[in-house]
Structures are given as structure tokens and as C-alpha cells.
Short mmCIF file of C-alpha atoms and ligand atoms in Angstrom, two decimals:
data_model
loop_
_atom_site.label_atom_id
_atom_site.label_comp_id
_atom_site.label_asym_id
_atom_site.label_seq_id
_atom_site.Cartn_x
_atom_site.Cartn_y
_atom_site.Cartn_z
CA MET A 1 -38.41 54.60 -4.95
CA SER A 2 -35.62 55.20 -2.67
CA ASN A 3 -32.00 52.61 -4.08
CA ASP A 4 -30.97 52.82 -0.19
CA GLN A 5 -30.66 49.55 0.90
CA THR A 6 -31.40 50.51 4.38
CA HIS A 7 -34.89 51.65 3.41
CA LEU A 8 -35.87 48.24 2.11
CA PRO A 9 -37.98 46.23 4.55
CA PHE A 10 -35.85 43.51 6.85
CA ILE A 11 -35.72 40.42 4.17
CA LYS A 12 -32.23 37.99 5.83
CA GLU A 13 -32.87 35.05 7.86
CA PRO A 14 -32.51 35.99 11.78
CA LYS A 15 -28.55 33.83 12.32
CA SER A 16 -29.58 31.79 13.87
CA LYS A 17 -30.81 30.11 11.07
CA ARG A 18 -28.37 30.88 7.72
CA ILE A 19 -26.61 28.07 6.92
CA LYS A 20 -22.65 28.50 7.98
CA PRO A 21 -20.58 28.68 4.83
CA GLU A 22 -17.90 25.77 6.05
CA LYS A 23 -14.32 26.87 6.69
CA LYS A 24 -12.39 27.04 2.86
CA ASP A 25 -10.22 24.70 3.95
CA SER A 26 -11.63 21.80 5.90
CA GLY A 27 -12.20 20.47 2.23
CA PHE A 28 -15.85 18.77 3.10
CA ILE A 29 -17.28 21.01 1.38
CA SER A 30 -16.41 19.42 -2.33
CA SER A 31 -16.46 16.06 -3.84
CA VAL A 32 -13.36 16.91 -4.75
CA TRP A 33 -10.35 15.50 -3.57
CA THR A 34 -7.11 16.26 -3.90
CA PHE A 35 -4.43 16.72 -2.07
CA GLU A 36 -0.52 17.23 -1.26
CA GLY A 37 2.51 14.92 -2.23
CA ASN A 38 1.43 11.33 -2.46
CA GLY A 39 1.88 8.82 -0.54
CA GLY A 40 5.77 7.38 -0.84
CA SER A 41 8.07 6.14 1.58
CA GLN A 42 11.03 6.35 1.77
CA LEU A 43 10.94 3.11 4.03
CA TYR A 44 9.41 0.97 1.14
CA ARG A 45 8.33 2.19 -1.98
CA TYR A 46 5.89 -0.44 -2.65
CA TYR A 47 3.61 1.58 -5.15
CA GLY A 48 0.12 2.62 -5.29
CA THR A 49 0.71 4.31 -1.18
CA LEU A 50 -2.44 6.61 -0.50
CA PRO A 51 -1.61 9.36 1.06
CA ARG A 52 -2.29 9.93 4.97
CA GLN A 53 -4.39 12.55 4.62
CA LEU A 54 -7.28 11.01 2.30
CA ILE A 55 -7.11 7.57 4.40
CA GLU A 56 -7.20 10.78 7.60
CA ARG A 57 -10.54 12.19 5.94
CA ILE A 58 -12.50 8.98 5.74
CA PHE A 59 -11.81 7.96 9.36
CA THR A 60 -13.58 11.75 10.26
CA LEU A 61 -16.30 11.59 8.18
CA TYR A 62 -17.13 7.37 9.08
CA ALA A 63 -14.82 6.53 11.30
CA LYS A 64 -17.25 8.69 14.34
CA ASN A 65 -16.78 6.91 17.97
CA ALA A 66 -13.87 4.75 19.51
CA ASN A 67 -15.40 0.96 19.37
CA THR A 68 -15.34 1.28 14.97
CA ARG A 69 -13.56 -2.16 13.92
CA VAL A 70 -11.94 -1.54 10.66
CA PHE A 71 -10.67 -3.78 7.48
CA ASP A 72 -8.41 -2.90 5.03
CA PRO A 73 -8.27 -6.27 2.84
CA PHE A 74 -5.94 -4.78 0.36
CA LEU A 75 -3.09 -3.66 2.63
CA GLY A 76 0.46 -2.65 0.76
CA LEU A 77 2.14 -0.10 3.12
CA GLY A 78 -0.45 0.14 5.40
CA THR A 79 -1.55 3.12 5.16
CA THR A 80 -5.16 2.99 6.57
CA LEU A 81 -3.59 1.18 9.74
CA ASP A 82 -1.28 3.67 10.27
CA VAL A 83 -4.34 6.09 10.12
CA ALA A 84 -6.14 3.57 12.86
CA ALA A 85 -3.05 4.05 14.64
CA ASP A 86 -3.65 7.60 15.52
CA PHE A 87 -7.50 7.86 16.01
CA GLY A 88 -7.37 4.98 18.93
CA ILE A 89 -9.47 2.55 15.97
CA GLU A 90 -9.04 -0.62 16.09
CA GLY A 91 -7.52 -2.44 13.17
CA GLN A 92 -6.39 -5.01 10.54
CA GLY A 93 -5.27 -5.05 7.36
CA PHE A 94 -4.75 -7.86 4.84
CA ASP A 95 -2.56 -8.65 1.86
CA VAL A 96 -1.11 -11.81 -0.23
CA ASN A 97 2.54 -10.26 -0.62
CA PRO A 98 4.38 -10.67 2.00
CA LEU A 99 6.48 -8.23 1.90
CA ALA A 100 4.24 -5.93 1.74
CA CYS A 101 3.30 -7.49 5.31
CA LEU A 102 6.89 -7.09 6.52
CA ALA A 103 6.47 -3.26 5.14
CA SER A 104 3.48 -2.56 7.11
CA GLU A 105 4.49 -4.67 10.11
CA THR A 106 8.18 -2.50 10.05
CA ARG A 107 6.51 1.07 9.55
CA LEU A 108 3.49 -0.04 12.57
CA TYR A 109 5.38 -1.50 15.22
CA THR A 110 8.66 -0.44 15.02
CA SER A 111 9.96 1.94 18.06
CA ARG A 112 12.41 4.06 16.08
CA ASP A 113 14.31 4.75 19.00
CA LEU A 114 16.48 1.42 19.30
CA PRO A 115 19.65 1.70 18.57
CA PHE A 116 19.51 0.80 14.74
CA LEU A 117 22.92 2.75 13.85
CA GLN A 118 25.19 0.85 16.42
CA ALA A 119 23.31 -2.54 15.14
CA ALA A 120 24.65 -1.39 11.68
CA ASP A 121 27.90 -1.22 12.48
CA ALA A 122 27.35 -4.13 13.74
CA LEU A 123 25.74 -5.48 11.00
CA GLU A 124 28.83 -4.06 8.27
CA ARG A 125 31.47 -5.95 10.04
CA ASP A 126 29.82 -9.26 9.46
CA PHE A 127 28.90 -8.17 5.88
CA LYS A 128 32.88 -7.80 6.01
CA LYS A 129 33.77 -10.89 8.36
CA ARG A 130 31.58 -13.22 6.25
CA GLY A 131 29.17 -11.88 3.59
CA MET A 132 30.24 -12.65 0.11
CA ASN A 133 31.38 -16.42 1.43
CA ALA A 134 28.41 -17.42 3.12
CA ALA A 135 26.43 -15.85 -0.21
CA ASN A 136 28.29 -18.20 -1.98
CA ASN A 137 26.92 -21.24 1.16
CA ILE A 138 23.65 -21.23 0.04
CA SER A 139 24.33 -21.23 -3.61
CA GLU A 140 22.75 -24.39 -4.34
CA ILE A 141 19.53 -23.86 -2.69
CA LEU A 142 19.72 -20.10 -5.03
CA MET A 143 20.06 -22.42 -8.52
CA SER A 144 17.54 -24.22 -7.84
CA ASP A 145 14.86 -23.45 -10.50
CA LYS A 146 12.62 -21.63 -8.49
CA TYR A 147 15.24 -19.23 -8.18
CA ALA A 148 15.77 -18.72 -12.18
CA TYR A 149 13.66 -16.09 -12.63
CA ALA A 150 15.04 -13.67 -9.61
CA ARG A 151 19.01 -15.12 -11.02
CA LYS A 152 18.79 -13.60 -14.82
CA TRP A 153 18.14 -10.12 -13.84
CA PHE A 154 21.56 -9.34 -11.41
CA ARG A 155 25.22 -8.96 -12.37
CA GLU A 156 26.55 -12.18 -10.52
CA GLU A 157 29.03 -9.72 -7.79
CA ASN A 158 25.51 -7.90 -7.37
CA LEU A 159 23.60 -10.91 -6.25
CA TYR A 160 25.54 -12.16 -3.94
CA SER A 161 26.28 -8.82 -2.22
CA ILE A 162 22.78 -8.46 -1.87
CA LEU A 163 22.48 -12.49 -0.39
CA GLY A 164 25.44 -11.78 1.81
CA LEU A 165 23.52 -9.08 3.49
CA LEU A 166 20.15 -10.43 3.56
CA ILE A 167 22.20 -13.15 5.45
CA CYS A 168 23.97 -11.19 7.97
CA ILE A 169 20.52 -10.15 8.08
CA SER A 170 19.38 -13.07 9.05
CA GLY A 171 21.81 -13.49 12.10
CA ILE A 172 20.68 -10.10 14.11
CA LYS A 173 19.21 -11.13 16.95
CA ASP A 174 16.26 -8.82 18.23
CA LEU A 175 12.80 -8.48 15.45
CA SER A 176 11.48 -5.47 15.27
CA THR A 177 16.01 -4.88 14.69
CA GLN A 178 15.68 -7.42 11.99
CA ARG A 179 12.52 -6.90 10.14
CA LEU A 180 13.78 -2.53 9.70
CA PHE A 181 17.03 -4.08 7.82
CA PHE A 182 14.93 -6.65 5.57
CA VAL A 183 12.98 -4.51 4.48
CA ILE A 184 15.54 -1.90 3.95
CA ALA A 185 17.76 -4.66 1.95
CA SER A 186 13.80 -5.49 0.33
CA GLN A 187 14.65 -1.81 -1.75
CA LEU A 188 17.62 -2.13 -2.41
CA VAL A 189 17.67 -4.92 -4.35
CA ARG A 190 16.20 -3.44 -7.10
CA GLU A 191 18.69 -0.64 -6.98
CA VAL A 192 21.62 -3.39 -7.17
CA ALA A 193 19.78 -5.52 -9.28
CA ASN A 194 19.74 -4.48 -13.72
CA VAL A 195 16.31 -3.19 -13.90
CA ASP A 196 15.01 0.25 -13.98
CA THR A 197 13.86 1.21 -10.56
CA ARG A 198 10.53 3.52 -11.35
CA CYS A 199 9.93 0.99 -13.21
CA THR A 200 6.21 -0.69 -12.27
CA HIS A 201 7.43 -4.29 -13.68
CA HIS A 202 11.09 -5.69 -15.02
CA LEU A 203 11.05 -4.86 -18.54
CA VAL A 204 13.89 -2.42 -17.94
CA THR A 205 16.62 -3.66 -18.58
CA LYS A 206 20.24 -2.34 -18.13
CA ARG A 207 23.43 -3.14 -16.49
CA LYS A 208 25.10 -2.23 -13.81
CA ASP A 209 28.07 -2.07 -12.40
CA PHE A 210 29.24 -3.38 -9.29
CA ILE A 211 27.38 -1.81 -6.40
CA PRO A 212 28.12 -3.07 -2.60
CA ALA A 213 24.75 -3.11 -1.29
CA ILE A 214 25.89 -2.45 2.43
CA CYS A 215 27.16 1.19 1.40
CA LEU A 216 23.36 1.56 0.06
CA PHE A 217 21.86 0.34 3.07
CA GLU A 218 23.76 2.92 5.37
CA GLN A 219 23.19 5.97 2.85
CA LYS A 220 19.14 4.19 3.61
CA LEU A 221 19.05 3.49 6.95
CA ALA A 222 19.06 7.04 8.03
CA THR A 223 16.01 7.46 5.82
CA ALA A 224 14.49 4.90 6.98
CA ILE A 225 14.38 5.62 10.38
CA ASN A 226 12.73 9.29 10.09
CA THR A 227 9.40 7.09 9.11
CA LEU A 228 9.15 5.71 11.95
CA ARG A 229 6.18 5.90 14.45
CA ASN A 230 6.03 8.16 17.49
CA LYS A 231 4.98 5.96 18.85
CA PRO A 232 4.77 2.25 17.71
CA ALA A 233 0.90 0.76 17.91
CA ASP A 234 -0.99 -1.71 19.48
CA SER A 235 -0.31 -4.73 18.81
CA ASN A 236 -3.80 -5.92 19.91
CA ARG A 237 -5.32 -3.79 18.07
CA ILE A 238 -4.42 -3.31 15.56
CA SER A 239 -3.09 -6.82 13.32
CA VAL A 240 -1.56 -7.73 9.79
CA MET A 241 -1.76 -11.03 7.78
CA GLN A 242 -0.48 -12.46 4.91
CA GLY A 243 -3.71 -13.94 2.10
CA SER A 244 -6.13 -12.72 -0.06
CA ALA A 245 -9.11 -10.88 0.93
CA ILE A 246 -11.95 -13.25 0.10
CA ASP A 247 -10.75 -16.50 1.99
CA LEU A 248 -10.22 -13.60 4.62
CA LEU A 249 -12.45 -11.43 4.81
CA PRO A 250 -15.82 -12.79 5.74
CA GLN A 251 -14.32 -14.70 9.76
CA ASP A 252 -15.41 -11.68 11.42
CA LYS A 253 -17.11 -8.02 11.57
CA ALA A 254 -16.57 -4.59 10.58
CA ASP A 255 -17.76 -0.87 10.64
CA LEU A 256 -15.78 0.37 8.29
CA ILE A 257 -13.99 -1.23 5.60
CA ILE A 258 -11.09 -0.24 3.19
CA ILE A 259 -10.39 -1.17 -0.59
CA HIS A 260 -8.09 0.07 -2.14
CA PRO A 261 -7.47 -2.53 -5.24
CA PRO A 262 -4.93 -3.02 -8.01
CA TYR A 263 -6.07 -1.31 -10.58
CA LEU A 264 -6.62 -3.53 -13.30
CA GLY A 265 -2.79 -4.40 -15.07
CA VAL A 266 -1.50 -1.38 -13.48
CA ILE A 267 1.00 -2.79 -11.33
CA HIS A 268 1.35 -6.37 -11.81
CA TYR A 269 2.24 -6.31 -7.56
CA HIS A 270 3.42 -9.81 -7.12
CA LEU A 271 6.21 -9.10 -10.59
CA ILE A 272 7.51 -5.94 -9.34
CA HIS A 273 8.41 -7.36 -5.80
CA ARG A 274 9.30 -10.38 -6.34
CA LEU A 275 13.25 -10.04 -7.45
CA ALA A 276 12.51 -9.39 -3.04
CA THR A 277 11.11 -11.40 -1.63
CA ASP A 278 12.15 -14.44 -4.12
CA LEU A 279 15.59 -13.69 -2.52
CA LEU A 280 13.84 -13.56 0.67
CA ASP A 281 12.69 -16.91 -0.15
CA VAL A 282 16.57 -18.35 -0.38
CA VAL A 283 17.16 -16.77 2.67
CA LYS A 284 14.28 -17.73 4.60
CA SER A 285 14.66 -21.62 3.47
CA ALA A 286 18.84 -21.57 5.21
CA HIS A 287 18.48 -19.68 7.22
CA ALA A 288 14.69 -19.48 8.95
CA PRO A 289 15.42 -15.77 10.59
CA ILE A 290 12.78 -14.93 12.84
CA SER A 291 11.25 -12.00 11.20
CA LEU A 292 9.95 -14.04 8.33
CA SER A 293 9.00 -17.25 9.71
CA LYS A 294 5.62 -16.53 10.09
CA TYR A 295 5.47 -15.43 6.12
CA ASP A 296 5.18 -16.74 3.09
CA PHE A 297 7.23 -16.33 -0.04
CA SER A 298 6.78 -18.25 -2.66
CA TYR A 299 6.04 -17.21 -5.73
CA ALA A 300 3.57 -19.31 -6.88
CA ARG A 301 1.62 -18.83 -4.30
CA ILE A 302 1.71 -14.91 -4.26
CA LYS A 303 0.29 -14.69 -8.01
CA GLU A 304 -2.19 -17.05 -7.14
CA GLY A 305 -3.76 -14.96 -4.71
CA ASP A 306 -2.69 -10.85 -6.28
CA VAL A 307 -6.03 -9.98 -8.21
CA SER A 308 -3.65 -7.27 -10.22
CA THR A 309 -3.72 -9.07 -13.76
CA ASP A 310 -4.67 -7.06 -17.32
CA SER A 311 -7.57 -10.03 -17.80
CA SER A 312 -10.91 -8.15 -17.44
CA LYS A 313 -12.60 -11.28 -17.07
CA PRO A 314 -10.86 -12.28 -13.77
CA TYR A 315 -10.30 -8.91 -12.49
CA ASN A 316 -14.79 -8.41 -13.24
CA LYS A 317 -15.15 -11.95 -11.18
CA PHE A 318 -13.46 -10.48 -8.60
CA ILE A 319 -15.42 -7.59 -7.72
CA GLN A 320 -18.03 -10.33 -8.00
CA ASN A 321 -16.68 -12.02 -4.97
CA ILE A 322 -14.96 -9.32 -3.01
CA ALA A 323 -18.37 -7.79 -2.42
CA ALA A 324 -19.61 -10.34 -1.90
CA SER A 325 -17.12 -10.95 0.86
CA CYS A 326 -17.10 -6.74 2.28
CA SER A 327 -20.99 -8.21 2.64
CA LYS A 328 -20.66 -10.97 4.92
CA ALA A 329 -17.81 -8.46 6.70
CA THR A 330 -19.20 -5.60 6.89
CA ALA A 331 -22.19 -4.38 10.54
CA ALA A 332 -25.00 -3.93 9.62
CA ASN A 333 -24.97 -0.02 9.10
CA GLY A 334 -21.69 -0.41 8.39
CA ARG A 335 -19.83 1.20 5.82
CA CYS A 336 -17.63 -0.33 2.81
CA VAL A 337 -14.95 2.32 0.56
CA VAL A 338 -14.11 1.88 -2.75
CA ILE A 339 -10.64 3.70 -3.83
CA ILE A 340 -10.69 3.12 -7.21
CA GLY A 341 -9.63 4.35 -10.42
CA ASP A 342 -9.49 4.60 -14.48
CA GLN A 343 -7.78 3.23 -17.02
CA ARG A 344 -6.69 3.52 -20.67
CA ASN A 345 -7.26 1.08 -23.20
CA LYS A 346 -5.94 2.70 -26.31
CA GLY A 347 -6.55 6.50 -24.82
CA HIS A 348 -10.59 5.30 -24.03
CA LEU A 349 -11.95 4.43 -21.11
CA ARG A 350 -11.59 1.75 -18.67
CA HIS A 351 -14.42 2.37 -15.61
CA PRO A 352 -13.97 -0.24 -13.71
CA PHE A 353 -15.46 1.18 -10.99
CA THR A 354 -19.12 1.23 -12.35
CA ASP A 355 -18.90 -2.74 -11.54
CA PHE A 356 -17.97 -1.70 -8.26
CA ILE A 357 -21.01 0.51 -7.56
CA ALA A 358 -23.28 -2.75 -9.02
CA ALA A 359 -22.00 -5.30 -7.77
CA PHE A 360 -21.66 -3.95 -4.40
CA GLU A 361 -25.56 -2.95 -4.61
CA GLN A 362 -25.90 -6.67 -5.54
CA HIS A 363 -24.67 -7.24 -2.10
CA GLY A 364 -27.01 -5.50 0.17
CA PHE A 365 -25.52 -2.09 -0.11
CA LEU A 366 -26.50 1.08 -1.67
CA LEU A 367 -24.10 4.24 -3.02
CA GLU A 368 -23.98 6.99 -0.05
CA GLU A 369 -21.18 9.55 -1.46
CA ILE A 370 -18.71 9.84 -4.68
CA PHE A 371 -15.94 11.64 -4.19
CA VAL A 372 -12.98 12.27 -7.04
CA TRP A 373 -9.50 11.66 -5.67
CA LEU A 374 -7.66 14.14 -7.96
CA LEU A 375 -3.74 13.79 -7.89
CA GLU A 376 -1.87 16.42 -8.08
CA ASN A 377 1.79 16.03 -8.71
CA ASN A 378 1.78 12.37 -8.18
CA GLY A 379 4.76 11.63 -10.69
CA GLY A 380 3.89 8.34 -12.81
CA MET A 381 0.36 8.95 -12.51
CA HIS A 382 -0.99 10.83 -14.02
CA ILE A 383 -1.51 11.16 -18.30
CA LEU A 384 -1.54 13.17 -20.18
CA ARG A 385 -4.22 14.33 -22.09
CA ARG A 386 -4.60 16.88 -24.49
CA GLY A 387 -2.47 19.69 -22.45
CA HIS A 388 -4.62 18.39 -19.60
CA PHE A 389 -3.85 16.48 -16.77
CA ILE A 390 -6.54 13.26 -16.41
CA ASP A 391 -6.23 11.54 -13.53
CA HIS A 392 -9.42 10.17 -11.99
CA ASN A 393 -9.77 8.76 -8.33
CA TYR A 394 -12.72 7.50 -7.48
CA ILE A 395 -13.72 6.89 -3.59
CA LEU A 396 -16.96 4.89 -3.47
CA VAL A 397 -19.22 4.96 0.04
CA LEU A 398 -21.23 2.17 0.17
CA HIS A 399 -23.89 2.27 3.25
CA LYS A 400 -24.90 -1.94 3.97
CA VAL A 401 -27.69 -0.39 5.03
CA ALA A 402 -29.48 -2.54 8.09
CA GLU A 403 -32.78 -3.79 6.17
CA ALA A 404 -30.02 -5.35 3.96
CA CYS A 405 -28.74 -7.13 6.84
C1 SAM B 1 -3.44 -1.21 -4.85
S1 SAM B 1 -1.87 -1.40 -3.52
C2 SAM B 1 -3.36 -1.20 -2.00
C3 SAM B 1 -1.92 0.01 -1.72
C4 SAM B 1 -3.29 0.97 0.29
N1 SAM B 1 -4.36 1.13 -0.09
C5 SAM B 1 -1.74 1.73 0.37
O1 SAM B 1 -2.01 3.06 0.90
O2 SAM B 1 -0.03 1.15 0.93
C6 SAM B 1 -3.73 -2.93 -3.42
C7 SAM B 1 -2.63 -3.95 -2.87
O3 SAM B 1 -3.39 -5.34 -2.52
C8 SAM B 1 -2.90 -6.25 -2.74
N2 SAM B 1 -3.41 -7.96 -3.75
C9 SAM B 1 -3.65 -7.93 -4.55
N3 SAM B 1 -4.84 -9.12 -4.24
C10 SAM B 1 -4.93 -9.33 -3.19
C11 SAM B 1 -5.79 -10.36 -2.41
N4 SAM B 1 -6.28 -11.38 -3.60
N5 SAM B 1 -5.84 -10.03 -1.13
C12 SAM B 1 -5.32 -9.37 -1.37
N6 SAM B 1 -4.65 -8.97 -1.35
C13 SAM B 1 -4.20 -8.18 -2.85
C14 SAM B 1 -1.47 -6.21 -3.24
O4 SAM B 1 -0.55 -6.82 -2.81
C15 SAM B 1 -1.65 -5.02 -3.32
O5 SAM B 1 -0.34 -5.00 -1.84
#
């Protein structure tokens, strides 16, 4: 018998029946997802920010028509809504932390064409004229017990320098400019305070020299402007609100809910941004600037709603509550996508993702897909184990099946 393949009977399927291999670079053939870089932003270092490509992929798979409504109740720096605006999708975002809301609004609605550099020049002149005095004038508010925590992390001149800057920003008339400048100044708070800016808590202290906040502000402005959208999002279709996910969600129905809650005790959001939220609270009490008016900066309120905690017990209760809220808020046949990672506890894995699956299944969802998102080059989040970087982040796609509604 000849080995010549040309003499074999024709066994190939006709072309039309063959399954087309997907393009190698599409990323959809694998259930393991990786993305270039992380979602860190030059606008405001929020921590835990998702890469835009991750949300883009979720939308491409699950938000197929323009009528889709999306909710992100753990908004952070607003990645979901930023992508929703590009996809022409209607979206609502909530976060318990006012700084997340303020920074998200800035990311979404600020036109990069505004004359920011002229406004910065005027700000500098105003700061030189009255910055430190203006800060001195409100020292009575600053001295109240409520702000004792914030005060202790600053060298006095640095505290008055950053506070003076915030007060001068309060005097800016244009809402977008004022909001952007507050966000930039909030980022500077940790740079002038006696904390290590890379640390996710305020545990590391380093006594810093006098740092004039206005000089840092000008450097930061140029990079921040580059992060702004070419076309601001439409505030009638994309909205941001401060509040707890558990209380806000049931009011409406969405086709797609994306939740990316804090991972059990990894980053304490209420604490990491506290120095800035406390100082914004001081300025709000003294000068009532327009861009801060709708937000509540009181630490007690922020902490109360924040589910980033190190005790697993309330976190499990939170998982149950959020599954119940998402169930009420998801339209029939809609989906809830949960993005959640593992943590280590004394060398062993904790895997809250299994609790999320169980809780959502109890509330009318079926698990449709699990994707694993591997973080590469994401300084800080990796855990080095036996020579390997191991980092599990799960993307759980939970389908609210029609008959369970
Ligand atoms: C991991 S971050 C979300 C990051 C976001 N996906 C992004 O790309 O920027 C989690 C967020 O949940 C917020 N948060 C914590 N508890 C909350 C609650 N009960 N309701 C709403 N937001 C909450 C935190 O303030 C934090 O901004």
C-alpha cells in the first residue's frame, strides 16, 4: 500500500463545516486572561483599579446591544463607566467613598480642552498671596477632635501648605476645574504627609522635609490632564452617586452588574484615603466649595459603609447581602459579573470566590463562566511562591435565569 496521502480516500470535512480556529490574539479562546499593565492612573492613585481592557472584554461578551444598562456598585476610579461611555451604554456607579466618586466624576466628565494651565497660574498667585494665612484662619476647625487622626501624620508646615492649597482651590469658579484640582491635590496629601505613598495603609512613617504643595501640584497637573477623556461622558446616561452598594442597588434594574468589591482586608479603602477625605471635610465645612457639596466626607460615615475589613465574618455576611441586592437589581436574563481575588492567610489560600458563587446561586443565579485573570507586572499584588508569581483573580459570570426571576 502506498503511503502517499494523495491516494487516501477524501476524509476532510467540507470547508463550511469546519470549526474556524479563533485568531490567536483575540484573547477569547482562553479562559485565562492577561492584560498589558494594570489600571493604575496618573489622575489619582486609587488602588485596585481595573485595566480598561478587562471591562472592554466583559462588555464585548455580555453587553451586546446599546440598550444594555450597567451598574457598578463598587465604582472605585470609575473604569466601568469610562468604558460604558465609549460603548454608548447607559451606566450608573456607586461608591461609599466620596473621593472615589469625585475622582470618577473628574475622569468621566472633565473636558481636556479647558484652560487648566491658566487656572493653575491663577491658583499659584492666589496661594502665594493668602494660602498659609487662609489655612491658619480655619485652624479652629482643624483642631477639633474629629481631625486628630489626620493631624498627627503631618509636619505642621506641610499640613498648612496643603490645606492652604485646598482652600485656594475652593475659590475657583469653574466646577470642572475645581473638581480636577481637588482630585490632584488629594493625591498630594499622602505625598506631603509622613507616610510612605506606596503603602496601602498609614503604617509606614517617614518624617518628611518641608514640601511646598503648590510646586508638586503644578508637576502633577500636566500628567493628570493627559488622563482625561477626549469626549466627556454624557451625564444624562452615565451617573455617579455616593452610597453603599447594599442600600442603593435594589432601586433599579440592570442587564449587567459588574461588582469588584474590596478583597477581604487587603486594601482598607476608608483608611488609605482618610488623610485626604479628612482635609476635604475641613475645607468643605469652612468654605462649602461647589464640587464637594453633594458628598459626605465624614470619616464615620465612610468607614461604616466600607466592606474592606480584615475580619472574615462580616465579609461573609456582606457576600450574602450583596447577592440578595444584585438579585433584586438584575433584570430577567441579565448577568452579574463578580471580579474577586484570593488572599493568603499564613501561607494558605482563602478563596472568597466560592462563597460568592454559593451566595449568588441561592439568589436565582446560575454560574455561566469562570475566567481567571492573571496579573502580570502588577507591582504590589504579586505573591512570590517557590519562584513563581501566583495570583488568582476570578471573573465569575452569573446568569439570572429567567425562570428564577
Ligand atoms: C476594588 S475597588 C473598585 C475598583 C474599580 N473596579 C476600579 O476599576 O477603579 C472597591 C471599591 O469598593 C468601595 N466600597 C467598599 N464598600 C462599599 C460599599 N458598601 N458600597 C459601595 N462601595 C464600597 C471602596 O471604596 C472601593 O472604591
